Coordinates of C-alpha atoms and ligand atoms in Angstrom, one line a residue:
M1 CA -36.9 67.4 0.1
N2 CA -40.2 66.8 -1.3
T3 CA -42.9 64.7 0.9
N4 CA -42.4 61.4 -1.2
R5 CA -38.5 61.5 -0.4
V6 CA -39.3 62.0 3.3
I7 CA -41.2 59.1 3.3
L8 CA -38.8 57.0 1.7
L9 CA -35.8 58.1 3.8
I10 CA -38.1 57.3 6.7
T11 CA -39.1 54.1 5.8
I12 CA -35.6 53.3 4.6
I13 CA -34.3 54.1 8.5
V14 CA -37.3 52.2 9.8
L15 CA -36.3 49.0 7.9
V16 CA -32.8 49.4 8.9
L17 CA -33.7 49.7 12.6
L18 CA -36.1 46.7 12.2
G19 CA -33.2 44.9 10.7
C20 CA -31.0 45.5 13.5
N21 CA -33.3 44.4 16.1
S22 CA -34.6 41.4 14.3
P23 CA -32.4 38.2 14.1
L24 CA -30.3 38.4 11.0
Y25 CA -29.4 35.2 9.1
N26 CA -26.6 34.8 6.5
D27 CA -24.3 32.0 5.6
E28 CA -21.7 33.5 7.9
E29 CA -23.8 33.1 10.8
P30 CA -25.4 29.6 10.9
T31 CA -28.9 29.3 12.7
Y32 CA -29.5 25.6 11.9
S33 CA -27.6 22.3 13.0
I34 CA -29.0 19.7 11.2
I35 CA -26.9 16.2 11.1
P36 CA -26.4 15.0 8.5
N37 CA -26.2 18.5 6.5
P38 CA -28.6 18.9 4.1
V39 CA -28.1 19.1 0.3
S40 CA -29.3 22.7 0.4
V41 CA -30.2 25.2 3.2
K42 CA -31.6 28.6 2.2
V43 CA -31.9 30.8 5.3
Q44 CA -34.5 33.4 5.3
D45 CA -35.4 36.1 7.8
G46 CA -37.8 35.5 10.7
N47 CA -39.1 32.6 12.6
F48 CA -42.1 30.3 13.1
S49 CA -43.3 30.2 16.6
L50 CA -44.4 26.9 17.6
N51 CA -46.7 27.2 20.5
N52 CA -49.7 25.1 22.0
S53 CA -51.9 26.1 19.5
T54 CA -49.9 24.9 16.4
Q55 CA -51.7 22.3 14.8
I56 CA -50.4 19.5 12.7
L57 CA -52.0 18.7 9.2
A58 CA -51.3 15.5 7.5
L59 CA -52.0 15.3 3.7
G60 CA -52.0 12.6 1.6
K61 CA -52.3 8.8 1.9
D62 CA -50.7 7.0 4.6
V63 CA -49.3 10.7 6.1
L64 CA -51.5 10.5 9.4
P65 CA -49.4 7.9 11.2
L66 CA -46.3 9.7 10.4
A67 CA -47.8 13.4 11.6
K68 CA -48.9 11.3 14.9
M69 CA -45.4 10.2 15.2
F70 CA -44.0 13.5 15.0
A71 CA -46.5 14.9 17.4
D72 CA -45.4 12.1 19.7
E73 CA -41.9 13.3 19.2
L74 CA -42.6 16.7 19.7
N75 CA -44.4 16.0 23.0
N76 CA -41.5 13.7 24.3
F77 CA -38.9 16.5 23.3
I78 CA -40.6 19.8 24.5
G79 CA -43.8 18.6 26.4
I80 CA -46.0 19.7 23.9
D81 CA -49.3 18.1 22.8
L82 CA -50.2 19.2 19.4
K83 CA -53.4 18.5 17.6
V84 CA -53.2 16.4 14.7
I85 CA -55.5 16.7 11.8
E86 CA -56.3 15.3 8.5
K87 CA -59.0 17.2 6.7
N88 CA -57.9 19.3 3.9
V89 CA -59.1 22.2 5.5
R90 CA -58.1 25.7 5.0
Y91 CA -54.9 26.2 6.8
S92 CA -53.9 29.8 7.3
K93 CA -51.5 30.3 10.1
N94 CA -49.6 28.5 12.8
T95 CA -49.5 24.9 11.2
I96 CA -47.3 22.2 10.4
I97 CA -48.1 20.4 7.2
F98 CA -46.9 17.1 6.1
K99 CA -47.7 16.5 2.5
I100 CA -47.0 13.8 -0.1
D101 CA -46.1 15.0 -3.4
T102 CA -45.7 12.3 -5.8
A103 CA -44.6 14.7 -8.4
S104 CA -41.6 15.7 -6.7
L105 CA -40.2 12.1 -6.9
G106 CA -38.0 13.3 -10.1
I107 CA -36.2 16.2 -8.1
L108 CA -36.1 14.5 -4.7
G109 CA -35.7 10.8 -5.1
P110 CA -37.6 8.0 -3.2
E111 CA -35.7 9.3 0.0
G112 CA -35.7 13.1 -0.5
Y113 CA -38.0 15.7 1.1
K114 CA -38.6 19.4 1.1
L115 CA -38.9 21.6 4.2
Q116 CA -40.3 24.9 4.1
V117 CA -40.4 27.0 7.4
T118 CA -42.1 30.5 7.1
P119 CA -43.5 32.7 9.8
K120 CA -47.0 31.5 9.1
K121 CA -46.5 27.7 8.5
I122 CA -43.9 24.9 7.9
I123 CA -44.3 22.6 5.2
V124 CA -42.5 19.4 5.0
L125 CA -43.1 17.7 1.4
A126 CA -41.8 14.5 -0.1
P127 CA -42.6 11.9 -2.6
K128 CA -42.8 9.1 -0.2
S129 CA -43.3 8.7 3.3
Q130 CA -39.8 7.8 4.0
G131 CA -38.9 11.5 2.8
L132 CA -41.5 13.1 5.2
F133 CA -39.6 10.9 8.0
Y134 CA -36.5 12.2 7.1
G135 CA -37.9 16.1 6.8
F136 CA -39.6 15.5 10.1
Q137 CA -36.3 14.5 11.7
S138 CA -34.7 17.6 10.3
L139 CA -37.3 19.6 11.8
L140 CA -36.9 18.3 15.1
Q141 CA -33.2 19.3 14.9
L142 CA -34.4 22.7 14.1
L143 CA -36.0 23.2 17.7
P144 CA -33.9 24.4 20.5
I145 CA -33.1 21.7 22.7
N146 CA -33.7 23.3 26.0
N147 CA -35.7 26.2 24.7
N148 CA -32.9 28.2 25.9
S149 CA -31.4 29.2 22.2
S150 CA -28.7 26.2 22.3
N151 CA -29.1 25.6 18.8
C152 CA -30.7 28.5 17.5
K153 CA -29.5 32.0 17.3
F154 CA -32.2 33.7 19.4
S155 CA -31.2 36.4 22.2
N156 CA -32.6 35.7 25.6
K157 CA -35.2 38.5 25.3
E158 CA -36.6 36.6 22.3
I159 CA -37.3 33.3 24.1
D160 CA -40.9 32.9 25.3
R161 CA -40.5 29.7 27.4
N162 CA -43.8 28.5 25.9
E163 CA -42.9 29.3 22.1
W164 CA -40.5 27.4 20.5
K165 CA -38.7 29.6 17.5
I166 CA -37.7 27.9 14.2
P167 CA -35.7 29.7 12.2
C168 CA -37.2 30.6 8.7
L169 CA -35.6 28.6 5.7
D170 CA -35.9 26.4 2.7
I171 CA -34.3 23.0 2.9
L172 CA -34.2 20.6 -0.1
D173 CA -32.5 17.4 0.8
Y174 CA -32.0 13.9 -0.4
P175 CA -29.2 11.1 0.4
R176 CA -25.8 10.6 -1.8
F177 CA -26.0 7.1 -0.8
E178 CA -29.0 4.5 -0.6
W179 CA -27.2 2.1 2.1
R180 CA -26.6 4.1 5.2
G181 CA -25.9 1.4 7.7
L182 CA -25.2 0.7 11.5
M183 CA -24.1 -2.7 12.5
L184 CA -24.4 -4.0 16.1
D185 CA -23.1 -7.4 17.0
V186 CA -25.0 -9.2 19.7
S187 CA -23.3 -12.1 19.9
R188 CA -20.0 -11.3 21.9
H189 CA -22.3 -9.6 24.2
F190 CA -25.8 -9.6 24.2
F191 CA -28.1 -6.5 24.0
S192 CA -31.7 -6.6 25.1
K193 CA -34.7 -6.2 22.8
E194 CA -35.6 -2.8 24.5
F195 CA -32.0 -1.6 23.7
V196 CA -32.0 -2.7 20.1
K197 CA -35.2 -0.7 19.5
Q198 CA -34.0 2.2 21.4
Y199 CA -30.6 2.2 19.1
I200 CA -32.6 1.7 16.1
D201 CA -34.8 4.8 17.1
E202 CA -31.5 7.0 17.5
L203 CA -29.8 6.0 14.3
S204 CA -32.9 6.7 12.5
K205 CA -33.0 10.4 13.7
Y206 CA -29.5 10.7 11.5
K207 CA -31.4 9.3 8.4
F208 CA -29.4 5.6 8.6
N209 CA -31.5 3.3 6.8
I210 CA -30.1 0.0 7.4
F211 CA -29.4 -1.8 10.8
H212 CA -27.3 -4.9 10.3
L213 CA -27.7 -7.4 13.2
H214 CA -24.9 -9.8 13.7
L215 CA -26.7 -12.5 15.1
S216 CA -24.3 -15.3 15.4
D217 CA -20.7 -15.9 16.2
D218 CA -18.4 -18.0 18.3
Q219 CA -19.7 -16.5 21.4
G220 CA -23.2 -16.7 21.0
W221 CA -26.2 -17.6 18.7
R222 CA -29.0 -15.2 19.2
I223 CA -32.0 -16.0 17.0
Q224 CA -34.6 -18.8 17.5
I225 CA -34.4 -21.3 15.0
N226 CA -37.4 -23.8 15.1
S227 CA -35.6 -26.7 13.4
F228 CA -32.5 -26.5 15.6
P229 CA -33.5 -25.6 19.2
R230 CA -30.1 -26.6 20.6
L231 CA -28.9 -23.6 18.7
T232 CA -30.7 -21.2 21.5
E233 CA -30.8 -23.8 24.5
I234 CA -26.7 -24.4 24.2
G235 CA -25.5 -21.8 21.6
A236 CA -26.8 -18.7 23.2
W237 CA -25.0 -19.6 26.5
R238 CA -21.5 -19.0 27.7
V239 CA -19.7 -18.9 30.9
P240 CA -19.5 -15.2 32.2
R241 CA -16.0 -13.5 32.2
M242 CA -14.9 -10.0 32.7
G243 CA -11.7 -8.6 31.8
K244 CA -9.6 -8.3 28.8
W245 CA -11.1 -10.0 25.8
W246 CA -9.0 -12.9 24.4
S247 CA -7.5 -13.4 27.6
F248 CA -10.2 -14.6 29.5
Q249 CA -10.0 -18.0 31.2
P250 CA -11.6 -20.7 28.9
P251 CA -14.7 -22.5 30.2
Q252 CA -13.9 -25.0 33.3
P253 CA -15.2 -28.3 33.6
N254 CA -19.0 -28.3 35.1
E255 CA -19.0 -24.5 34.9
K256 CA -22.4 -23.2 34.2
A257 CA -22.9 -21.2 31.3
T258 CA -25.1 -18.5 32.7
Y259 CA -24.3 -15.3 30.4
G260 CA -26.2 -14.7 27.1
G261 CA -29.7 -14.4 25.6
F262 CA -31.7 -14.7 22.2
Y263 CA -34.1 -13.0 20.6
T264 CA -37.7 -15.2 19.8
K265 CA -39.2 -14.9 16.7
D266 CA -41.6 -12.7 18.0
D267 CA -39.0 -10.5 19.3
I268 CA -37.5 -10.5 16.0
K269 CA -40.9 -9.6 14.5
E270 CA -41.1 -6.5 17.3
I271 CA -37.8 -5.2 16.3
V272 CA -38.5 -5.7 12.4
Q273 CA -41.7 -3.9 12.9
Y274 CA -40.4 -0.8 15.1
A275 CA -37.6 -0.3 12.5
Q276 CA -39.7 -0.2 9.6
E277 CA -42.0 2.5 11.1
R278 CA -38.5 4.3 11.1
F279 CA -37.7 3.4 7.8
V280 CA -34.7 1.3 8.9
T281 CA -34.3 -2.2 7.2
V282 CA -33.0 -5.0 9.7
V283 CA -30.5 -7.1 7.7
P284 CA -29.5 -10.2 9.7
E285 CA -26.4 -11.7 9.4
I286 CA -25.5 -15.6 10.1
D287 CA -21.6 -15.9 9.9
V288 CA -20.5 -18.7 8.0
P289 CA -18.4 -21.0 7.5
G290 CA -16.3 -19.7 10.3
H291 CA -17.1 -17.8 13.2
S292 CA -19.4 -20.7 14.1
L293 CA -18.3 -22.2 17.2
A294 CA -21.7 -21.3 18.9
A295 CA -23.6 -23.5 16.4
I296 CA -21.0 -26.3 16.6
A297 CA -21.3 -26.2 20.3
A298 CA -25.0 -27.0 19.8
Y299 CA -24.6 -29.4 17.2
P300 CA -20.9 -31.1 17.0
H301 CA -21.7 -33.0 13.7
L302 CA -21.6 -29.5 12.0
S303 CA -17.7 -29.4 12.1
C304 CA -15.2 -31.7 10.6
T305 CA -13.8 -32.7 13.9
K306 CA -17.1 -33.5 15.5
E307 CA -15.8 -33.0 19.0
D308 CA -17.9 -31.4 21.6
Y309 CA -16.5 -27.8 22.2
K310 CA -18.1 -25.1 24.5
V311 CA -19.5 -21.6 23.5
N312 CA -16.4 -19.5 23.6
P313 CA -16.4 -16.8 26.3
G314 CA -13.6 -14.4 24.8
S315 CA -10.6 -16.6 25.2
R316 CA -8.1 -17.7 22.6
F317 CA -9.4 -20.6 20.6
Y318 CA -8.3 -20.6 17.2
G319 CA -6.8 -23.7 15.9
V320 CA -7.6 -25.7 19.0
D321 CA -11.5 -25.6 18.9
N322 CA -13.0 -25.7 15.7
N323 CA -15.3 -23.1 14.7
T324 CA -15.6 -23.8 11.2
L325 CA -18.6 -25.8 9.3
C326 CA -17.7 -28.5 7.5
V327 CA -18.1 -28.0 3.7
G328 CA -17.8 -32.0 2.9
Q329 CA -21.0 -33.4 4.5
E330 CA -24.4 -32.6 2.9
T331 CA -26.0 -32.5 6.6
T332 CA -23.9 -29.0 6.7
F333 CA -25.9 -27.7 3.6
E334 CA -29.5 -29.1 5.2
F335 CA -28.6 -26.8 8.2
L336 CA -27.9 -23.9 6.1
D337 CA -31.0 -24.4 4.4
K338 CA -33.2 -24.8 7.3
V339 CA -31.7 -21.9 9.0
F340 CA -31.2 -19.4 6.3
S341 CA -34.8 -20.2 5.2
E342 CA -36.5 -19.3 8.7
V343 CA -34.2 -16.2 8.9
A344 CA -35.4 -15.4 5.4
D345 CA -39.0 -15.7 6.8
L346 CA -38.6 -13.2 9.5
F347 CA -36.9 -10.4 7.6
P348 CA -38.6 -8.4 4.7
S349 CA -35.0 -7.3 4.0
E350 CA -33.9 -8.1 0.4
Y351 CA -30.5 -8.7 1.6
I352 CA -29.2 -11.3 4.0
H353 CA -25.6 -11.3 5.3
V354 CA -23.8 -14.7 5.4
G355 CA -20.6 -13.6 6.8
G356 CA -17.7 -15.3 5.4
D357 CA -14.8 -13.6 7.2
E358 CA -12.0 -14.9 8.9
C359 CA -12.8 -18.5 8.2
F360 CA -10.0 -20.8 9.8
K361 CA -9.6 -23.3 7.1
D362 CA -6.9 -25.8 8.6
F363 CA -9.6 -28.4 9.7
W364 CA -10.8 -28.9 6.2
E365 CA -7.3 -29.8 5.0
T366 CA -7.3 -32.9 7.1
C367 CA -10.9 -33.9 6.4
N368 CA -12.0 -36.6 4.2
F369 CA -15.1 -35.2 3.3
C370 CA -13.9 -31.9 2.6
M371 CA -11.2 -33.3 0.4
K372 CA -13.7 -35.2 -1.3
R373 CA -15.6 -32.5 -2.0
M374 CA -12.8 -30.4 -3.4
E375 CA -11.9 -33.5 -5.6
E376 CA -15.2 -33.9 -7.0
N377 CA -15.7 -30.3 -7.8
G378 CA -12.4 -29.5 -9.1
L379 CA -11.4 -27.0 -6.4
S380 CA -7.7 -26.3 -6.1
N381 CA -7.7 -24.8 -2.7
T382 CA -9.6 -24.2 0.6
D383 CA -10.5 -20.8 -0.4
E384 CA -12.2 -22.2 -3.4
L385 CA -13.8 -24.7 -0.9
Q386 CA -15.4 -21.7 1.0
S387 CA -16.6 -20.1 -2.3
Y388 CA -18.3 -23.6 -2.8
L389 CA -20.0 -23.2 0.3
I390 CA -21.2 -19.3 -0.3
K391 CA -22.2 -20.1 -3.8
R392 CA -24.6 -22.9 -2.5
V393 CA -26.0 -20.4 0.2
E394 CA -26.4 -17.9 -2.7
V395 CA -28.8 -20.5 -4.2
I396 CA -30.6 -21.0 -0.9
L397 CA -31.1 -17.5 -0.5
K398 CA -32.2 -16.9 -4.0
K399 CA -34.8 -19.6 -3.6
K400 CA -36.3 -17.2 -0.9
G401 CA -36.0 -14.3 -3.2
K402 CA -33.3 -12.8 -1.1
K403 CA -30.0 -11.5 -2.2
L404 CA -26.6 -12.4 -0.5
I405 CA -24.0 -10.0 1.2
G406 CA -20.6 -11.5 2.5
W407 CA -17.3 -9.8 3.9
D408 CA -14.8 -9.3 1.5
E409 CA -13.2 -12.6 2.0
I410 CA -16.0 -14.0 -0.2
L411 CA -13.6 -12.6 -2.9
E412 CA -10.8 -15.0 -2.6
G413 CA -12.1 -18.3 -3.7
G414 CA -14.0 -16.8 -6.8
L415 CA -17.2 -14.4 -5.8
S416 CA -20.6 -16.1 -6.0
P417 CA -22.6 -14.8 -9.2
E418 CA -24.8 -12.0 -7.8
A419 CA -23.1 -11.1 -4.3
T420 CA -22.8 -7.9 -2.9
V421 CA -19.4 -7.4 -0.9
M422 CA -19.0 -5.7 2.4
S423 CA -15.2 -4.4 2.3
W424 CA -14.0 -4.2 5.7
R425 CA -10.1 -5.0 5.6
G426 CA -9.8 -1.6 3.8
I427 CA -11.4 -0.5 0.4
D428 CA -9.5 -3.0 -1.9
G429 CA -11.9 -5.7 -1.8
G430 CA -14.7 -3.2 -2.4
I431 CA -12.7 -1.8 -5.4
K432 CA -12.0 -5.2 -6.8
A433 CA -15.7 -6.2 -6.4
A434 CA -16.8 -2.8 -7.9
K435 CA -14.6 -3.4 -11.0
M436 CA -15.9 -6.8 -11.3
G437 CA -19.7 -5.4 -11.6
H438 CA -20.8 -6.2 -8.1
H439 CA -22.3 -4.0 -5.5
V440 CA -20.2 -3.0 -2.8
I441 CA -20.8 -1.4 0.7
M442 CA -17.9 0.3 2.2
T443 CA -16.9 -0.5 5.7
P444 CA -13.2 -0.3 5.8
N445 CA -12.1 -0.8 9.4
Y446 CA -9.9 2.4 9.7
H447 CA -12.8 4.7 8.9
T448 CA -16.1 2.7 10.2
Y449 CA -14.9 0.3 12.9
L450 CA -16.8 1.7 16.3
D451 CA -15.4 -0.7 18.5
L452 CA -11.9 0.8 18.1
Y453 CA -10.3 3.3 20.6
Q454 CA -11.6 7.1 19.8
G455 CA -9.2 8.6 22.0
D456 CA -6.1 7.9 24.2
H457 CA -5.8 4.7 25.1
I458 CA -4.4 5.5 28.2
I459 CA -7.8 6.9 29.4
E460 CA -10.3 5.2 27.0
P461 CA -11.9 1.6 28.2
E462 CA -9.9 -1.2 26.9
T463 CA -10.0 -1.9 23.3
Y464 CA -7.8 -2.2 20.4
S465 CA -6.3 0.0 17.3
L466 CA -7.6 3.7 16.7
L467 CA -10.2 5.2 15.0
R468 CA -10.7 9.1 15.8
L469 CA -13.7 10.9 15.1
E470 CA -11.7 13.0 12.1
N471 CA -10.9 9.6 10.5
C472 CA -14.5 8.7 10.5
Y473 CA -15.4 12.3 9.0
N474 CA -12.6 12.3 6.3
F475 CA -13.6 9.5 4.3
D476 CA -14.9 9.4 0.8
L477 CA -16.7 6.1 0.0
V478 CA -15.9 6.3 -3.6
P479 CA -12.3 5.6 -4.4
P480 CA -10.8 7.2 -7.5
N481 CA -11.4 5.4 -10.6
V482 CA -14.5 3.5 -9.2
N483 CA -17.9 3.7 -10.7
E484 CA -19.9 5.4 -7.9
E485 CA -23.2 3.1 -9.4
Y486 CA -21.7 0.1 -7.6
I487 CA -21.2 1.6 -4.4
L488 CA -24.3 1.1 -2.5
G489 CA -22.9 3.0 0.4
G490 CA -21.3 2.4 3.5
Q491 CA -21.9 1.3 7.0
G492 CA -20.6 1.6 10.6
N493 CA -19.7 -1.5 12.6
L494 CA -20.1 -2.1 16.2
W495 CA -18.3 -5.1 17.1
T496 CA -18.8 -5.8 21.0
E497 CA -15.9 -7.9 22.2
S498 CA -14.9 -4.8 24.4
V499 CA -18.6 -3.6 24.8
P500 CA -19.9 -5.4 27.5
N501 CA -23.3 -3.3 28.2
S502 CA -25.5 -0.9 26.5
R503 CA -24.5 2.4 27.9
H504 CA -20.9 1.6 26.6
A505 CA -22.4 0.7 23.2
E506 CA -23.8 4.2 23.0
Y507 CA -20.5 5.7 24.1
M508 CA -18.6 3.8 21.1
T509 CA -21.4 4.9 18.8
W510 CA -21.8 8.6 19.3
P511 CA -20.7 10.8 18.2
R512 CA -18.7 8.6 15.6
A513 CA -21.9 7.4 14.0
L514 CA -23.0 11.2 13.6
A515 CA -20.3 11.8 11.5
L516 CA -20.6 8.7 9.3
S517 CA -24.2 9.6 8.9
E518 CA -22.9 12.9 7.0
V519 CA -20.4 10.9 5.2
F520 CA -23.2 8.6 4.0
W521 CA -26.1 11.2 3.1
S522 CA -24.4 14.5 2.5
P523 CA -22.7 15.5 -0.8
N524 CA -18.9 16.3 -0.4
E525 CA -19.3 20.1 -0.7
K526 CA -21.3 20.1 2.1
R527 CA -18.9 18.7 4.3
E528 CA -16.8 20.9 6.4
W529 CA -15.2 19.5 9.6
N530 CA -15.5 22.6 12.0
D531 CA -19.1 23.3 10.8
F532 CA -19.8 19.4 11.6
I533 CA -18.1 20.0 15.0
R534 CA -20.4 22.7 16.0
R535 CA -23.3 21.2 15.0
M536 CA -22.3 17.8 16.7
E537 CA -22.0 19.8 20.0
V538 CA -25.5 21.1 19.7
R539 CA -26.6 17.2 19.6
F540 CA -24.4 16.8 22.6
N541 CA -27.1 18.8 24.4
Y542 CA -29.4 16.4 23.0
F543 CA -27.6 13.3 24.2
D544 CA -27.4 15.2 27.8
K545 CA -31.1 15.8 27.8
N546 CA -31.9 12.3 26.8
E547 CA -29.5 10.6 28.9
I548 CA -27.6 8.9 25.8
N549 CA -24.1 8.2 26.4
Y550 CA -21.5 9.7 24.2
A551 CA -17.7 9.9 23.9
R552 CA -16.1 13.4 24.3
S553 CA -12.9 12.0 23.3
V554 CA -12.6 14.6 20.5
F555 CA -11.9 17.2 22.8
D556 CA -8.9 15.7 24.3
A557 CA -5.4 16.3 23.4
I558 CA -3.3 14.1 21.4
I559 CA 0.1 13.3 22.4
S560 CA 2.8 12.1 20.0
G561 CA 6.5 11.8 19.8
I562 CA 8.6 13.6 17.3
K563 CA 12.4 13.1 16.5
G564 CA 14.2 16.3 16.4
T565 CA 17.0 17.2 14.0
D566 CA 19.6 16.4 16.8
D567 CA 17.9 13.2 17.1
S568 CA 16.5 14.1 20.4
L569 CA 12.8 12.8 21.4
K570 CA 10.3 15.5 21.6
V571 CA 6.4 15.7 22.8
K572 CA 4.1 17.1 20.1
L573 CA 0.6 18.0 21.5
R574 CA -2.3 18.7 18.9
T575 CA -6.3 18.3 19.0
E576 CA -8.9 17.2 16.7
I577 CA -10.7 20.4 16.8
S578 CA -9.8 24.1 16.5
G579 CA -10.1 26.8 19.3
L580 CA -8.7 24.6 22.2
D581 CA -5.7 25.4 24.3
I582 CA -3.6 22.7 25.6
H583 CA -2.1 22.9 28.9
Y584 CA 0.8 20.5 30.3
T585 CA 3.1 19.8 33.3
F586 CA 6.2 17.6 33.2
D587 CA 6.5 17.8 37.1
E588 CA 3.9 15.5 38.2
T589 CA 1.2 18.2 39.1
N590 CA -2.0 18.3 37.6
P591 CA -2.3 20.9 34.8
D592 CA -4.9 23.6 34.9
K593 CA -5.4 26.8 33.0
F594 CA -2.2 28.6 34.4
S595 CA -0.1 25.8 33.5
P596 CA 2.2 26.2 30.5
K597 CA 0.4 26.3 27.3
Y598 CA 1.3 24.4 24.3
E599 CA 2.2 26.9 21.5
G600 CA 2.5 24.6 18.6
I601 CA 6.4 24.0 19.0
P602 CA 7.3 20.6 20.1
L603 CA 8.5 20.4 23.8
Y604 CA 12.2 19.3 24.9
I605 CA 11.8 16.7 27.9
P606 CA 12.8 18.2 31.1
K607 CA 15.8 16.0 32.8
G608 CA 14.3 13.6 35.1
A609 CA 10.7 13.9 33.7
S610 CA 8.9 10.6 33.9
Q611 CA 5.5 11.8 32.6
I612 CA 3.6 14.7 30.7
K613 CA 0.0 15.5 31.8
V614 CA -1.9 17.6 29.4
R615 CA -5.7 19.1 29.6
T616 CA -7.6 20.9 27.0
Y617 CA -9.4 24.4 27.6
R618 CA -11.8 26.3 25.8
N619 CA -12.2 29.9 27.1
N620 CA -10.5 28.9 30.3
Q621 CA -13.0 26.0 31.0
P622 CA -11.7 22.6 30.9
V623 CA -13.1 20.5 28.0
G624 CA -11.1 17.3 27.7
N625 CA -9.9 14.8 30.0
Q626 CA -6.7 15.0 31.6
I627 CA -4.0 12.6 30.2
N628 CA -0.8 11.7 32.0
C629 CA 1.4 9.9 29.4
P630 CA 4.4 8.1 30.7
L631 CA 7.3 9.5 28.5
N632 CA 8.6 6.0 28.1
M633 CA 5.5 5.6 25.5
L634 CA 6.4 8.3 23.4
D635 CA 8.8 6.1 21.2
Q636 CA 5.5 4.1 20.5
R637 CA 3.9 7.3 19.5
I638 CA 6.2 8.6 17.0
E639 CA 4.5 10.4 14.1
K640 CA 5.1 9.0 10.6
Ligands
ACM1 C1 -14.8 -8.6 10.4 O1 -14.5 -7.5 11.0 N1 -14.2 -9.8 10.7 C2 -15.9 -8.5 9.5
ZN2 ZN1 -14.9 -31.2 6.8

């Protein structure tokens, strides 16, 4: 063997040995856990070590505030206070660079970014600040959460407590849809300005860019309107109740309305600005002509019946109290003009949501004004009367330079010319509107309603219906045969009839909103359920660290009934996620890992058993909640 060959051989041996000791990254061993999953990630060998002497460099117009925000986040997150510099100095190593590169607009689009991590430096590059913001969110998600390798593949010996290792990689990323929304209903229950800001901050981390604020409903009016002060003096307050929504006792004579609240104009400005700093547009909704009892309680002349009603506390009232604006009287349109004009002045959003859902129209049929309006305008039914109102609201909004959005009921009596439709009763309204050439936001209740149960109702706080995490995730916003161009995007909606406080709002939001963020942002080929669950569990560490409430329902067993060929009812068990064992008992004892394990074969019910108790385990540790299911409930759980 000549000398050259010996050197070559030694080099190869050294390289192989080095390779064994350094972290090896490949597609099979994911080293990152970003939600929503980026469009393209190329993992490289090695890592960048973030430490006290890392500096942050802001390059380009308006980049400094963002770089400072990143430094603050980093400080909050890992307690490291990095210097932010702006000068275009020579940067050689240990630098995180934020750079605007307008030339990349063609490849990345207005919200896209590139993120490159090398051992020497990290570069976040985007054509606009919004992309830089998303790049920095992805970068934050690459950090180990407790510096104990919880989301990066580093062995313990590689961890220095003063150094945070970020895997080397190249990310190219941009959203699939431009409307990535979450809605919070602040009417049924009121949420403080502080919580609203915190909620916006959290949703912006997953690249949501729309925060839809449902500001008015039968149970409370939540925004100061100078032209109509009673909206907040009276309309923002209801009698306090707890228990089961829709079964609450109606307001009693002389009972004080002490539950509620509203946002002043200054509060709204503060919320809007806070959201803007996070590239979130706040879209206000004033829900008309139905769902208007709070406004009518404040100004009884707005309804056909003109009676005095109380703001509803969550008791049944439909058909008794009139929660619908009268369309026959011009005073209603004077009201709408002033309210929507003040709202338009407060919110920079190009869209304003006008509701239009679930309007109870019976009172119109016995109202002389409404009947006259229909006659004079050749309207043949009350759906068309609602459309008449929505069309006039569209004109009001247009004068203010705003576009109208409504729930899909606005299709029923004829769509106003430029309306955008939010399809909530499934996707049919969305399909119809898109085929008519209107823009659509998909929010079908069975994929996006965050107020529904997310696990077994036996152990979850009271609400109704069911939307499991898997059904949030397995959703494509674009139905077959619909032109994607018309689908602006999607939105998760958190109605708050059964959400009495902010901790529970978080519980209902997370992790389902994580799943939706990926549906709205990532290309379909980058969506994979098992990998999403892996990444979601990393976010759970983040939620724990930051004391954000979230549901672990996805770890629970799912209990259903199944009819055998002999017509006997058997119990079928499954889990939403793979890799869990389900242990069960029929004998009233609480199951543990020594109890029988479900092997995928439906279970005969032992004679005399009254309930099945189940609990999930992973690696012999309990991970789910115990569910005790009475067997007489099984026939309501037959799998279809
Ligand atoms: C709605 O859920 N009523 C839009
Ligand atoms: Zn009327």
